[in-house]
mmCIF file of C-alpha atoms in Angstrom:
data_model
loop_
_atom_site.group_PDB
_atom_site.id
_atom_site.type_symbol
_atom_site.label_atom_id
_atom_site.label_comp_id
_atom_site.label_asym_id
_atom_site.label_seq_id
_atom_site.Cartn_x
_atom_site.Cartn_y
_atom_site.Cartn_z
ATOM 1 C CA MET R 1 -8.578 12.626 -22.372
ATOM 2 C CA HIS R 2 -6.488 15.581 -20.742
ATOM 3 C CA PRO R 3 -2.790 14.283 -20.878
ATOM 4 C CA ILE R 4 -0.572 15.672 -18.448
ATOM 5 C CA LEU R 5 3.392 14.451 -17.856
ATOM 6 C CA LYS R 6 3.316 13.093 -14.277
ATOM 7 C CA PRO R 7 4.527 16.135 -11.900
ATOM 8 C CA ALA R 8 5.903 13.786 -9.208
ATOM 9 C CA LEU R 9 8.474 12.897 -11.841
ATOM 10 C CA ARG R 10 11.461 15.580 -11.923
ATOM 11 C CA ARG R 11 12.333 16.748 -15.105
ATOM 12 C CA GLY R 12 15.578 17.821 -16.678
ATOM 13 C CA TRP R 13 17.437 18.409 -20.011
ATOM 14 C CA ARG R 14 20.617 16.159 -20.070
ATOM 15 C CA ASP R 15 21.723 18.203 -23.418
ATOM 16 C CA LEU R 16 20.197 20.317 -25.954
ATOM 17 C CA ASN R 17 17.963 17.441 -27.246
ATOM 18 C CA THR R 18 17.581 15.077 -24.595
ATOM 19 C CA VAL R 19 15.386 15.322 -21.312
ATOM 20 C CA GLN R 20 15.115 12.944 -18.584
ATOM 21 C CA PHE R 21 12.039 12.311 -16.519
ATOM 22 C CA GLY R 22 12.659 10.895 -13.085
ATOM 23 C CA ALA R 23 15.750 10.844 -11.048
ATOM 24 C CA THR R 24 15.263 7.519 -9.065
ATOM 25 C CA ARG R 25 16.572 4.367 -10.937
ATOM 26 C CA ALA R 26 12.886 2.657 -10.533
ATOM 27 C CA HIS R 27 11.057 5.713 -12.683
ATOM 28 C CA ALA R 28 14.101 7.250 -14.857
ATOM 29 C CA ARG R 29 13.384 7.615 -18.394
ATOM 30 C CA VAL R 30 15.065 9.520 -21.100
ATOM 31 C CA LEU R 31 13.293 10.951 -24.149
ATOM 32 C CA GLY R 32 15.685 12.031 -27.236
ATOM 33 C CA PRO R 33 16.560 13.274 -29.544
ATOM 34 C CA VAL R 34 14.022 15.968 -29.292
ATOM 35 C CA ASP R 35 13.719 19.097 -31.803
ATOM 36 C CA THR R 36 13.084 22.401 -30.704
ATOM 37 C CA ALA R 37 9.069 22.255 -31.804
ATOM 38 C CA THR R 38 8.728 18.943 -29.723
ATOM 39 C CA GLY R 39 10.551 20.161 -26.618
ATOM 40 C CA SER R 40 8.216 23.140 -26.863
ATOM 41 C CA PHE R 41 5.089 21.100 -27.334
ATOM 42 C CA LEU R 42 5.864 18.848 -24.214
ATOM 43 C CA THR R 43 5.058 22.375 -22.048
ATOM 44 C CA LEU R 44 1.541 21.973 -23.149
ATOM 45 C CA LEU R 45 1.207 18.554 -21.600
ATOM 46 C CA ASP R 46 -0.231 20.096 -18.231
ATOM 47 C CA GLY R 47 -3.839 18.745 -18.076
ATOM 48 C CA THR R 48 -5.528 21.914 -19.376
ATOM 49 C CA ARG R 49 -6.037 20.455 -22.846
ATOM 50 C CA GLY R 50 -7.788 17.826 -24.324
ATOM 51 C CA LEU R 51 -6.384 15.862 -27.539
ATOM 52 C CA PRO R 52 -8.163 17.790 -30.254
ATOM 53 C CA LEU R 53 -6.692 20.927 -28.966
ATOM 54 C CA LEU R 54 -3.397 19.534 -28.433
ATOM 55 C CA ARG R 55 -3.429 18.562 -31.968
ATOM 56 C CA GLU R 56 -4.125 21.891 -33.140
ATOM 57 C CA GLU R 57 -1.674 23.309 -30.979
ATOM 58 C CA GLY R 58 0.907 20.601 -32.651
ATOM 59 C CA GLN R 59 -0.315 21.712 -36.239
ATOM 60 C CA ARG R 60 0.605 25.327 -35.329
ATOM 61 C CA MET R 61 3.968 24.603 -34.277
ATOM 62 C CA GLY R 62 4.640 22.703 -37.477
ATOM 63 C CA LEU R 63 4.546 19.207 -36.191
ATOM 64 C CA PRO R 64 3.534 16.827 -38.744
ATOM 65 C CA ASP R 65 0.536 14.813 -38.916
ATOM 66 C CA GLY R 66 0.146 12.222 -36.493
ATOM 67 C CA HIS R 67 3.362 13.126 -34.460
ATOM 68 C CA VAL R 68 1.362 14.129 -31.448
ATOM 69 C CA ASP R 69 -0.728 10.640 -31.098
ATOM 70 C CA ARG R 70 2.616 9.019 -31.668
ATOM 71 C CA LEU R 71 4.443 11.195 -29.048
ATOM 72 C CA LEU R 72 1.839 10.416 -26.673
ATOM 73 C CA HIS R 73 1.376 6.835 -27.081
ATOM 74 C CA ARG R 74 4.973 6.310 -26.298
ATOM 75 C CA LEU R 75 4.874 8.701 -23.412
ATOM 76 C CA ALA R 76 1.915 6.837 -22.110
ATOM 77 C CA ARG R 77 3.869 3.662 -22.721
ATOM 78 C CA ALA R 78 6.659 4.437 -20.750
ATOM 79 C CA GLY R 79 4.693 5.368 -17.714
ATOM 80 C CA LEU R 80 5.326 9.104 -18.088
ATOM 81 C CA LEU R 81 1.697 10.248 -18.938
ATOM 82 C CA ASP R 82 -1.064 10.750 -16.789
ATOM 83 C CA ASP R 83 -5.095 12.067 -17.605
ATOM 84 C CA ALA R 84 -5.969 14.980 -15.564
ATOM 85 C CA THR R 85 -9.746 13.749 -16.016
ATOM 86 C CA GLY R 86 -9.548 10.077 -15.745
ATOM 87 C CA GLY R 87 -10.501 7.470 -13.044
ATOM 88 C CA GLY R 88 -14.164 7.055 -13.767
ATOM 89 C CA PRO R 89 -17.230 8.536 -11.570
ATOM 90 C CA ALA R 90 -15.732 7.648 -8.071
ATOM 91 C CA ALA R 91 -12.506 9.746 -9.266
ATOM 92 C CA ASP R 92 -14.654 12.510 -10.368
ATOM 93 C CA ALA R 93 -16.443 12.368 -7.228
ATOM 94 C CA LEU R 94 -13.092 12.765 -5.461
ATOM 95 C CA ARG R 95 -12.108 15.450 -7.181
ATOM 96 C CA GLY R 96 -15.119 17.195 -6.595
ATOM 97 C CA ARG R 97 -14.192 17.606 -2.824
ATOM 98 C CA THR R 98 -11.572 20.095 -3.121
ATOM 99 C CA GLU R 99 -10.734 20.058 0.715
ATOM 100 C CA VAL R 100 -10.081 15.926 0.890
ATOM 101 C CA MET R 101 -7.942 16.318 -2.463
ATOM 102 C CA ASP R 102 -6.009 18.716 -0.857
ATOM 103 C CA ARG R 103 -4.962 16.297 1.825
ATOM 104 C CA LEU R 104 -4.411 13.494 -0.583
ATOM 105 C CA ARG R 105 -2.394 15.141 -3.134
ATOM 106 C CA PRO R 106 0.972 13.607 -2.286
ATOM 107 C CA ASP R 107 -0.561 10.160 -1.866
ATOM 108 C CA LEU R 108 -2.111 10.716 -5.286
ATOM 109 C CA ALA R 109 1.467 11.801 -6.582
ATOM 110 C CA ALA R 110 2.828 8.855 -5.512
ATOM 111 C CA LEU R 111 0.338 6.190 -7.110
ATOM 112 C CA SER R 112 0.680 8.200 -10.116
ATOM 113 C CA ALA R 113 4.604 7.602 -9.966
ATOM 114 C CA ILE R 114 4.610 3.803 -9.472
ATOM 115 C CA THR R 115 1.565 3.233 -11.683
ATOM 116 C CA PRO R 116 2.163 3.229 -15.176
ATOM 117 C CA GLU R 117 -1.193 3.521 -16.985
ATOM 118 C CA PRO R 118 -3.135 6.913 -17.211
ATOM 119 C CA SER R 119 -5.184 7.843 -14.425
ATOM 120 C CA GLN R 120 -4.775 4.670 -12.679
ATOM 121 C CA GLY R 121 -3.144 6.560 -9.955
ATOM 122 C CA MET R 122 -6.367 8.313 -9.422
ATOM 123 C CA ARG R 123 -8.700 5.263 -9.702
ATOM 124 C CA LYS R 124 -6.713 3.488 -6.896
ATOM 125 C CA LEU R 125 -6.910 6.398 -4.769
ATOM 126 C CA ALA R 126 -10.946 6.628 -5.471
ATOM 127 C CA ALA R 127 -10.867 2.935 -4.699
ATOM 128 C CA ARG R 128 -9.389 3.293 -1.477
ATOM 129 C CA ARG R 129 -12.133 5.350 -0.237
ATOM 130 C CA ALA R 130 -14.528 2.284 -0.858
ATOM 131 C CA ALA R 131 -12.241 -0.239 1.368
ATOM 132 C CA ARG R 132 -13.067 -1.365 4.758
ATOM 133 C CA VAL R 133 -10.013 -2.236 6.888
ATOM 134 C CA ARG R 134 -9.851 -3.505 10.667
ATOM 135 C CA VAL R 135 -6.977 -3.143 12.876
ATOM 136 C CA GLN R 136 -7.311 -5.273 15.999
ATOM 137 C CA GLY R 137 -4.990 -3.857 19.044
ATOM 138 C CA THR R 138 -4.325 -0.067 19.581
ATOM 139 C CA GLY R 139 -0.963 0.067 21.139
ATOM 140 C CA ARG R 140 2.166 2.021 19.702
ATOM 141 C CA VAL R 141 1.995 0.017 16.587
ATOM 142 C CA GLY R 142 -1.820 -0.497 16.024
ATOM 143 C CA ALA R 143 -2.981 3.027 16.694
ATOM 144 C CA VAL R 144 -0.296 4.514 14.190
ATOM 145 C CA VAL R 145 -1.383 1.743 11.608
ATOM 146 C CA ALA R 146 -4.966 2.790 11.759
ATOM 147 C CA SER R 147 -4.085 6.578 11.701
ATOM 148 C CA VAL R 148 -2.030 6.343 8.830
ATOM 149 C CA LEU R 149 -4.469 4.076 6.670
ATOM 150 C CA SER R 150 -7.105 6.454 7.533
ATOM 151 C CA GLY R 151 -5.079 9.462 6.430
ATOM 152 C CA ALA R 152 -4.066 7.701 3.458
ATOM 153 C CA GLY R 153 -7.584 7.685 2.085
ATOM 154 C CA VAL R 154 -9.136 4.434 3.180
ATOM 155 C CA GLY R 155 -12.527 5.183 3.701
ATOM 156 C CA GLN R 156 -13.599 2.886 6.627
ATOM 157 C CA VAL R 157 -11.028 1.786 9.363
ATOM 158 C CA GLU R 158 -12.248 0.056 12.260
ATOM 159 C CA VAL R 159 -10.136 -0.637 15.476
ATOM 160 C CA MET R 160 -11.009 -3.251 18.194
ATOM 161 C CA ASP R 161 -9.385 -3.314 21.660
ATOM 162 C CA GLY R 162 -10.034 -3.806 25.265
ATOM 163 C CA GLY R 163 -9.037 -1.963 28.428
ATOM 164 C CA CYS R 164 -7.869 1.492 28.777
ATOM 165 C CA VAL R 165 -5.062 3.617 27.536
ATOM 166 C CA GLU R 166 -2.035 3.463 29.579
ATOM 167 C CA PRO R 167 0.628 5.907 29.165
ATOM 168 C CA TRP R 168 2.790 3.911 27.657
ATOM 169 C CA ASP R 169 0.264 3.198 25.012
ATOM 170 C CA VAL R 170 0.998 6.956 23.720
ATOM 171 C CA ALA R 171 2.575 7.591 20.292
ATOM 172 C CA PRO R 172 3.027 10.337 17.864
ATOM 173 C CA GLY R 173 0.454 9.903 14.995
ATOM 174 C CA GLY R 174 -1.397 7.190 17.448
ATOM 175 C CA LEU R 175 -3.042 7.684 20.862
ATOM 176 C CA PRO R 176 -2.260 11.342 22.436
ATOM 177 C CA PRO R 177 -1.279 12.045 26.022
ATOM 178 C CA GLU R 178 -4.935 12.991 26.929
ATOM 179 C CA SER R 179 -6.422 9.711 25.981
ATOM 180 C CA VAL R 180 -4.676 8.156 29.014
ATOM 181 C CA GLY R 181 -7.636 6.444 31.061
ATOM 182 C CA GLN R 182 -10.042 6.701 28.128
ATOM 183 C CA ARG R 183 -11.268 3.339 26.828
ATOM 184 C CA ARG R 184 -8.690 2.178 24.068
ATOM 185 C CA ASP R 185 -11.190 1.585 21.116
ATOM 186 C CA ALA R 186 -12.849 4.830 21.797
ATOM 187 C CA ALA R 187 -9.675 6.770 21.830
ATOM 188 C CA ALA R 188 -8.468 4.882 18.655
ATOM 189 C CA ARG R 189 -11.524 5.691 16.887
ATOM 190 C CA THR R 190 -10.951 9.412 17.726
ATOM 191 C CA ALA R 191 -7.451 9.355 16.307
ATOM 192 C CA VAL R 192 -8.501 7.842 13.080
ATOM 193 C CA ARG R 193 -11.369 10.232 12.388
ATOM 194 C CA ARG R 194 -8.821 12.795 13.168
ATOM 195 C CA ALA R 195 -6.464 11.659 10.836
ATOM 196 C CA ALA R 196 -9.107 11.196 7.871
ATOM 197 C CA PRO R 197 -9.185 13.507 5.208
ATOM 198 C CA GLY R 198 -12.960 13.922 5.156
ATOM 199 C CA ARG R 199 -16.020 11.602 5.401
ATOM 200 C CA PRO R 200 -16.456 9.061 2.638
ATOM 201 C CA PRO R 201 -19.533 8.636 0.823
ATOM 202 C CA ARG R 202 -21.635 5.548 1.192
ATOM 203 C CA HIS R 203 -20.511 2.797 -0.882
ATOM 204 C CA PRO R 204 -22.791 0.417 -3.013
ATOM 205 C CA GLU R 205 -21.548 -2.417 -1.389
ATOM 206 C CA ASP R 206 -22.498 -1.729 2.095
ATOM 207 C CA ARG R 207 -24.825 -4.173 3.372
ATOM 208 C CA GLY R 208 -28.156 -3.156 5.564
ATOM 209 C CA ASP R 209 -26.124 -3.077 8.606
ATOM 210 C CA GLY R 210 -24.026 -0.240 6.959
ATOM 211 C CA GLU R 211 -20.795 -2.245 6.686
ATOM 212 C CA ARG R 212 -19.249 -3.395 3.546
ATOM 213 C CA PRO R 213 -17.149 -6.538 3.485
ATOM 214 C CA LEU R 214 -13.541 -6.297 5.007
ATOM 215 C CA SER R 215 -10.724 -6.054 2.388
ATOM 216 C CA LEU R 216 -8.287 -6.536 5.182
ATOM 217 C CA VAL R 217 -7.586 -6.902 8.865
ATOM 218 C CA VAL R 218 -4.367 -5.733 10.293
ATOM 219 C CA LEU R 219 -3.340 -7.835 13.565
ATOM 220 C CA ALA R 220 -1.279 -5.545 15.826
ATOM 221 C CA PRO R 221 -1.722 -6.772 19.459
ATOM 222 C CA ARG R 222 -0.028 -4.884 22.136
ATOM 223 C CA ASP R 223 1.543 -7.916 23.372
ATOM 224 C CA GLY R 224 4.305 -8.632 20.776
ATOM 225 C CA LEU R 225 4.325 -12.543 21.324
ATOM 226 C CA ASP R 226 0.804 -12.732 19.480
ATOM 227 C CA VAL R 227 2.855 -11.253 16.458
ATOM 228 C CA PHE R 228 6.269 -13.322 16.977
ATOM 229 C CA ALA R 229 4.013 -16.438 17.421
ATOM 230 C CA PRO R 230 0.437 -15.844 16.669
ATOM 231 C CA ASP R 231 -2.389 -18.333 18.261
ATOM 232 C CA PRO R 232 -4.105 -19.774 15.226
ATOM 233 C CA ALA R 233 -7.154 -20.094 17.220
ATOM 234 C CA SER R 234 -7.446 -16.441 17.000
ATOM 235 C CA ALA R 235 -7.340 -16.512 13.373
ATOM 236 C CA GLU R 236 -9.579 -19.073 12.983
ATOM 237 C CA PRO R 237 -12.671 -16.578 11.990
ATOM 238 C CA LEU R 238 -10.615 -14.959 9.264
ATOM 239 C CA ILE R 239 -9.575 -17.988 7.886
ATOM 240 C CA ALA R 240 -13.169 -19.410 7.848
ATOM 241 C CA ALA R 241 -14.546 -15.934 6.154
ATOM 242 C CA GLY R 242 -11.546 -15.788 3.541
ATOM 243 C CA THR R 243 -10.385 -12.458 5.011
ATOM 244 C CA PRO R 244 -6.726 -11.275 4.266
ATOM 245 C CA HIS R 245 -4.953 -10.272 7.193
ATOM 246 C CA LEU R 246 -1.362 -8.946 8.278
ATOM 247 C CA TYR R 247 0.505 -9.279 11.342
ATOM 248 C CA ALA R 248 2.776 -6.534 12.833
ATOM 249 C CA GLY R 249 4.009 -5.685 15.847
ATOM 250 C CA VAL R 250 7.336 -5.693 18.443
ATOM 251 C CA MET R 251 8.656 -8.371 20.421
ATOM 252 C CA GLU R 252 11.454 -7.824 22.960
ATOM 253 C CA GLY R 253 13.111 -4.887 21.064
ATOM 254 C CA THR R 254 12.548 -6.807 17.546
ATOM 255 C CA GLY R 255 10.110 -5.932 15.156
ATOM 256 C CA VAL R 256 7.982 -8.085 13.451
ATOM 257 C CA ILE R 257 5.661 -7.604 9.701
ATOM 258 C CA GLY R 258 4.144 -10.260 8.360
ATOM 259 C CA PRO R 259 2.863 -12.473 7.097
ATOM 260 C CA LEU R 260 0.331 -11.410 5.004
ATOM 261 C CA VAL R 261 -2.222 -14.373 4.973
ATOM 262 C CA LEU R 262 -4.382 -14.818 2.106
ATOM 263 C CA PRO R 263 -6.641 -17.620 3.111
ATOM 264 C CA GLY R 264 -6.453 -21.055 1.297
ATOM 265 C CA ALA R 265 -3.676 -19.353 -0.719
ATOM 266 C CA THR R 266 -0.590 -18.561 1.852
ATOM 267 C CA ALA R 267 0.788 -19.678 5.140
ATOM 268 C CA CYS R 268 -1.239 -18.910 8.192
ATOM 269 C CA ALA R 269 -0.767 -18.758 12.049
ATOM 270 C CA GLY R 270 -1.539 -22.637 11.865
ATOM 271 C CA CYS R 271 1.348 -23.322 9.343
ATOM 272 C CA LEU R 272 3.545 -21.040 11.291
ATOM 273 C CA ALA R 273 3.003 -23.221 14.627
ATOM 274 C CA ALA R 274 3.375 -26.360 12.916
ATOM 275 C CA HIS R 275 7.014 -25.610 11.190
ATOM 276 C CA ARG R 276 8.008 -24.279 14.463
ATOM 277 C CA ALA R 277 7.211 -27.371 16.304
ATOM 278 C CA ASP R 278 8.711 -29.704 13.416
ATOM 279 C CA SER R 279 12.107 -28.127 14.090
ATOM 280 C CA ASP R 280 11.879 -27.468 17.724
ATOM 281 C CA ALA R 281 10.363 -30.060 19.647
ATOM 282 C CA ALA R 282 10.450 -27.700 22.974
ATOM 283 C CA TRP R 283 8.593 -24.922 21.101
ATOM 284 C CA PRO R 284 4.845 -25.851 21.935
ATOM 285 C CA ARG R 285 6.047 -26.144 25.904
ATOM 286 C CA MET R 286 7.955 -22.966 25.849
ATOM 287 C CA LEU R 287 4.985 -21.197 24.047
ATOM 288 C CA ALA R 288 2.397 -22.707 26.524
ATOM 289 C CA GLN R 289 4.510 -21.342 29.506
ATOM 290 C CA TRP R 290 4.665 -17.861 27.805
ATOM 291 C CA ARG R 291 1.278 -17.269 27.060
ATOM 292 C CA SER R 292 0.000 -18.487 30.480
ATOM 293 C CA GLY R 293 2.734 -16.440 32.432
ATOM 294 C CA ARG R 294 1.408 -13.091 33.918
ATOM 295 C CA ARG R 295 1.472 -9.977 31.206
ATOM 296 C CA HIS R 296 1.898 -6.885 33.948
ATOM 297 C CA GLN R 297 5.281 -5.913 32.801
ATOM 298 C CA VAL R 298 5.212 -2.854 30.057
ATOM 299 C CA PRO R 299 6.479 -4.159 26.903
ATOM 300 C CA ALA R 300 10.002 -3.763 25.208
ATOM 301 C CA CYS R 301 8.434 -1.764 22.462
ATOM 302 C CA ASP R 302 10.711 1.679 22.042
ATOM 303 C CA LEU R 303 8.758 4.351 20.189
ATOM 304 C CA ALA R 304 11.283 4.664 17.046
ATOM 305 C CA LEU R 305 10.973 1.125 16.422
ATOM 306 C CA ALA R 306 7.079 0.877 16.706
ATOM 307 C CA THR R 307 6.748 3.654 14.212
ATOM 308 C CA THR R 308 8.870 1.880 12.003
ATOM 309 C CA VAL R 309 6.966 -1.136 12.000
ATOM 310 C CA ALA R 310 3.588 0.763 11.763
ATOM 311 C CA GLY R 311 4.553 2.690 8.954
ATOM 312 C CA LEU R 312 5.983 -0.174 6.881
ATOM 313 C CA ALA R 313 2.831 -2.133 7.832
ATOM 314 C CA ALA R 314 0.542 0.491 6.829
ATOM 315 C CA ALA R 315 2.574 0.581 3.674
ATOM 316 C CA HIS R 316 2.402 -3.072 2.779
ATOM 317 C CA ALA R 317 -1.602 -2.746 3.401
ATOM 318 C CA LEU R 318 -1.959 -0.136 1.278
ATOM 319 C CA ALA R 319 0.131 -1.898 -1.359
ATOM 320 C CA PHE R 320 -2.132 -4.695 -1.197
ATOM 321 C CA LEU R 321 -5.364 -2.692 -1.223
ATOM 322 C CA ASP R 322 -4.185 -1.042 -4.293
ATOM 323 C CA GLY R 323 -3.662 -4.398 -6.022
ATOM 324 C CA ALA R 324 0.316 -4.319 -6.017
ATOM 325 C CA GLU R 325 2.104 -8.081 -5.737
ATOM 326 C CA PRO R 326 1.813 -9.064 -2.081
ATOM 327 C CA THR R 327 5.454 -9.320 -1.156
ATOM 328 C CA LEU R 328 4.556 -10.394 2.428
ATOM 329 C CA ALA R 329 2.512 -13.510 1.426
ATOM 330 C CA ASP R 330 4.336 -16.617 2.583
ATOM 331 C CA ALA R 331 6.962 -14.025 4.588
ATOM 332 C CA ARG R 332 7.534 -11.748 7.573
ATOM 333 C CA TRP R 333 10.192 -9.429 7.900
ATOM 334 C CA GLU R 334 12.285 -9.051 11.563
ATOM 335 C CA VAL R 335 14.102 -6.352 12.398
ATOM 336 C CA PRO R 336 16.218 -6.267 15.995
ATOM 337 C CA ALA R 337 17.269 -3.317 17.738
ATOM 338 C CA PRO R 338 19.915 -1.726 17.867
ATOM 339 C CA GLY R 339 21.604 -2.977 14.683
ATOM 340 C CA LEU R 340 18.273 -2.648 13.056
ATOM 341 C CA THR R 341 19.299 -5.164 10.080
ATOM 342 C CA TRP R 342 16.098 -6.620 8.255
ATOM 343 C CA HIS R 343 16.111 -10.119 8.026
ATOM 344 C CA ARG R 344 13.328 -11.928 5.941
ATOM 345 C CA ARG R 345 12.244 -15.247 6.839
ATOM 346 C CA ARG R 346 10.113 -17.527 4.441
ATOM 347 C CA GLU R 347 7.089 -18.879 5.781
ATOM 348 C CA ARG R 348 5.685 -22.073 4.060
ATOM 349 C CA ALA R 349 2.370 -23.348 4.154
ATOM 350 C CA HIS R 350 2.164 -26.662 6.255
ATOM 351 C CA ALA R 351 0.652 -30.124 4.883
ATOM 352 C CA SER R 352 -0.967 -30.799 8.003
ATOM 353 C CA CYS R 353 -2.686 -27.318 8.722
ATOM 354 C CA PRO R 354 -6.388 -27.046 7.986
ATOM 355 C CA CYS R 355 -6.189 -23.998 6.038
ATOM 356 C CA GLY R 356 -5.518 -25.916 3.025
ATOM 357 C CA ALA R 357 -2.584 -23.574 1.491
ATOM 358 C CA SER R 358 -0.305 -26.462 1.066
ATOM 359 C CA GLU R 359 -2.840 -28.054 -1.503
ATOM 360 C CA GLN R 360 -3.284 -24.737 -3.302
ATOM 361 C CA VAL R 361 0.638 -24.728 -3.504
ATOM 362 C CA LYS R 362 0.690 -27.882 -5.312
ATOM 363 C CA GLY R 363 -2.125 -27.158 -7.461
ATOM 364 C CA SER R 364 -2.503 -24.239 -10.204
ATOM 365 C CA THR R 365 -2.148 -20.323 -9.518
ATOM 366 C CA SER R 366 -3.303 -19.101 -6.421
ATOM 367 C CA PRO R 367 -6.908 -17.333 -6.743
ATOM 368 C CA TRP R 368 -5.586 -14.374 -4.866
ATOM 369 C CA ILE R 369 -2.475 -13.840 -6.937
ATOM 370 C CA GLY R 370 -3.825 -12.338 -10.441
ATOM 371 C CA SER R 371 -7.192 -11.762 -9.156
ATOM 372 C CA ARG R 372 -6.375 -9.379 -6.343
ATOM 373 C CA THR R 373 -3.002 -8.223 -7.617
ATOM 374 C CA THR R 374 -1.381 -6.144 -10.896
ATOM 375 C CA GLN R 375 1.507 -7.161 -12.443
ATOM 376 C CA TRP R 376 2.931 -3.573 -13.512
ATOM 377 C CA PRO R 377 3.621 -3.124 -17.105
ATOM 378 C CA GLY R 378 6.031 -0.604 -16.317
ATOM 379 C CA ASN R 379 8.304 -3.283 -14.574
ATOM 380 C CA ARG R 380 9.219 -3.957 -18.073
ATOM 381 C CA LEU R 381 10.465 -0.467 -18.423
ATOM 382 C CA ARG R 382 12.848 0.008 -15.414
ATOM 383 C CA GLY R 383 15.953 1.804 -15.992
ATOM 384 C CA ARG R 384 16.750 4.585 -18.464
ATOM 385 C CA GLY R 385 14.854 3.941 -21.480
ATOM 386 C CA CYS R 386 15.118 5.769 -24.698
ATOM 387 C CA LEU R 387 11.862 6.643 -26.426
ATOM 388 C CA GLY R 388 13.565 7.490 -29.677
ATOM 389 C CA PHE R 389 11.977 10.591 -31.219
ATOM 390 C CA GLY R 390 14.650 12.241 -34.039
ATOM 391 C CA GLY R 391 14.306 15.674 -35.471
ATOM 392 C CA ALA R 392 10.755 16.699 -36.513
ATOM 393 C CA HIS R 393 9.870 13.004 -37.249
ATOM 394 C CA VAL R 394 9.134 9.686 -35.124
#
């Protein structure tokens, strides 16, 4: 291990013997009181020294036996310490690709800041390279989502759509103006490759056809109705395959993100449709008319709102891939323009839906929650926690 104080957390001395790490409420920690020798020792935690050398340096600085190990243990427990060489073989391979790492350093810094355990940020970044995500829909939302996921280090990002690029599909970070008239899927694949920080290595889970199992599907259709009121039939293959999928889009100037469907565990499109029909007897009739109408109108999907929805959808997708608690499971967020006030809607599993999520809710803990997510130990340390070092003794 080569300990390093997390560079992403700003550091400052509150007084002569108290140092604060981090500025935001979520990450700020206070260490104190700190004597002069311990304060000087902190400057050596830059990732260039292993534990044996740090212990020797501590002895030369007059620190008592065991002080260095206790200090490092406390810093690690508080989520302030990282390992410049940790993360396993995949992380080592990624570090060896300088041009890729230079692109991903901001993402690594963010993962390091929000991940308490040393080297876990690098481990998660390397794991992204092994993930396979599909984005269905390449309009102003979908194409940006695909590019962001690719640029953030997801190793395999597929895109699916039909037809050709229209002028109103163009968006910064998504499909460029020169793609107008090209096939949407081909243009989106070009945008994904352009955003990618290098080609990922072949993964051991790749099947004979060169494809690894899907980690997530993002459903971002150009027709916002298919997000606002998703068709259960279109999601049946994903439910049957057990593939997690996330909805994102814009409908009539209203951004919609969610739900994140964990098949058999959380509400799916069928559950949403059943609950709407229960609460509004006219809903199936209205939905049939909306779906059967002609769709030649340009969608009400302004660029700023579409970019906002795409960014948040990509953030939720990355958080899920990184193992965070899926906050969009059984929930969706809606944001109407021009007020741009976010509203959270709870989406519950429906007893009549064949997806089986309602039975899972009645039973034991979901197989997704716990096996696919991580309970951050650092959540118990939110706020300013004093690590309690006084004088030359711990």
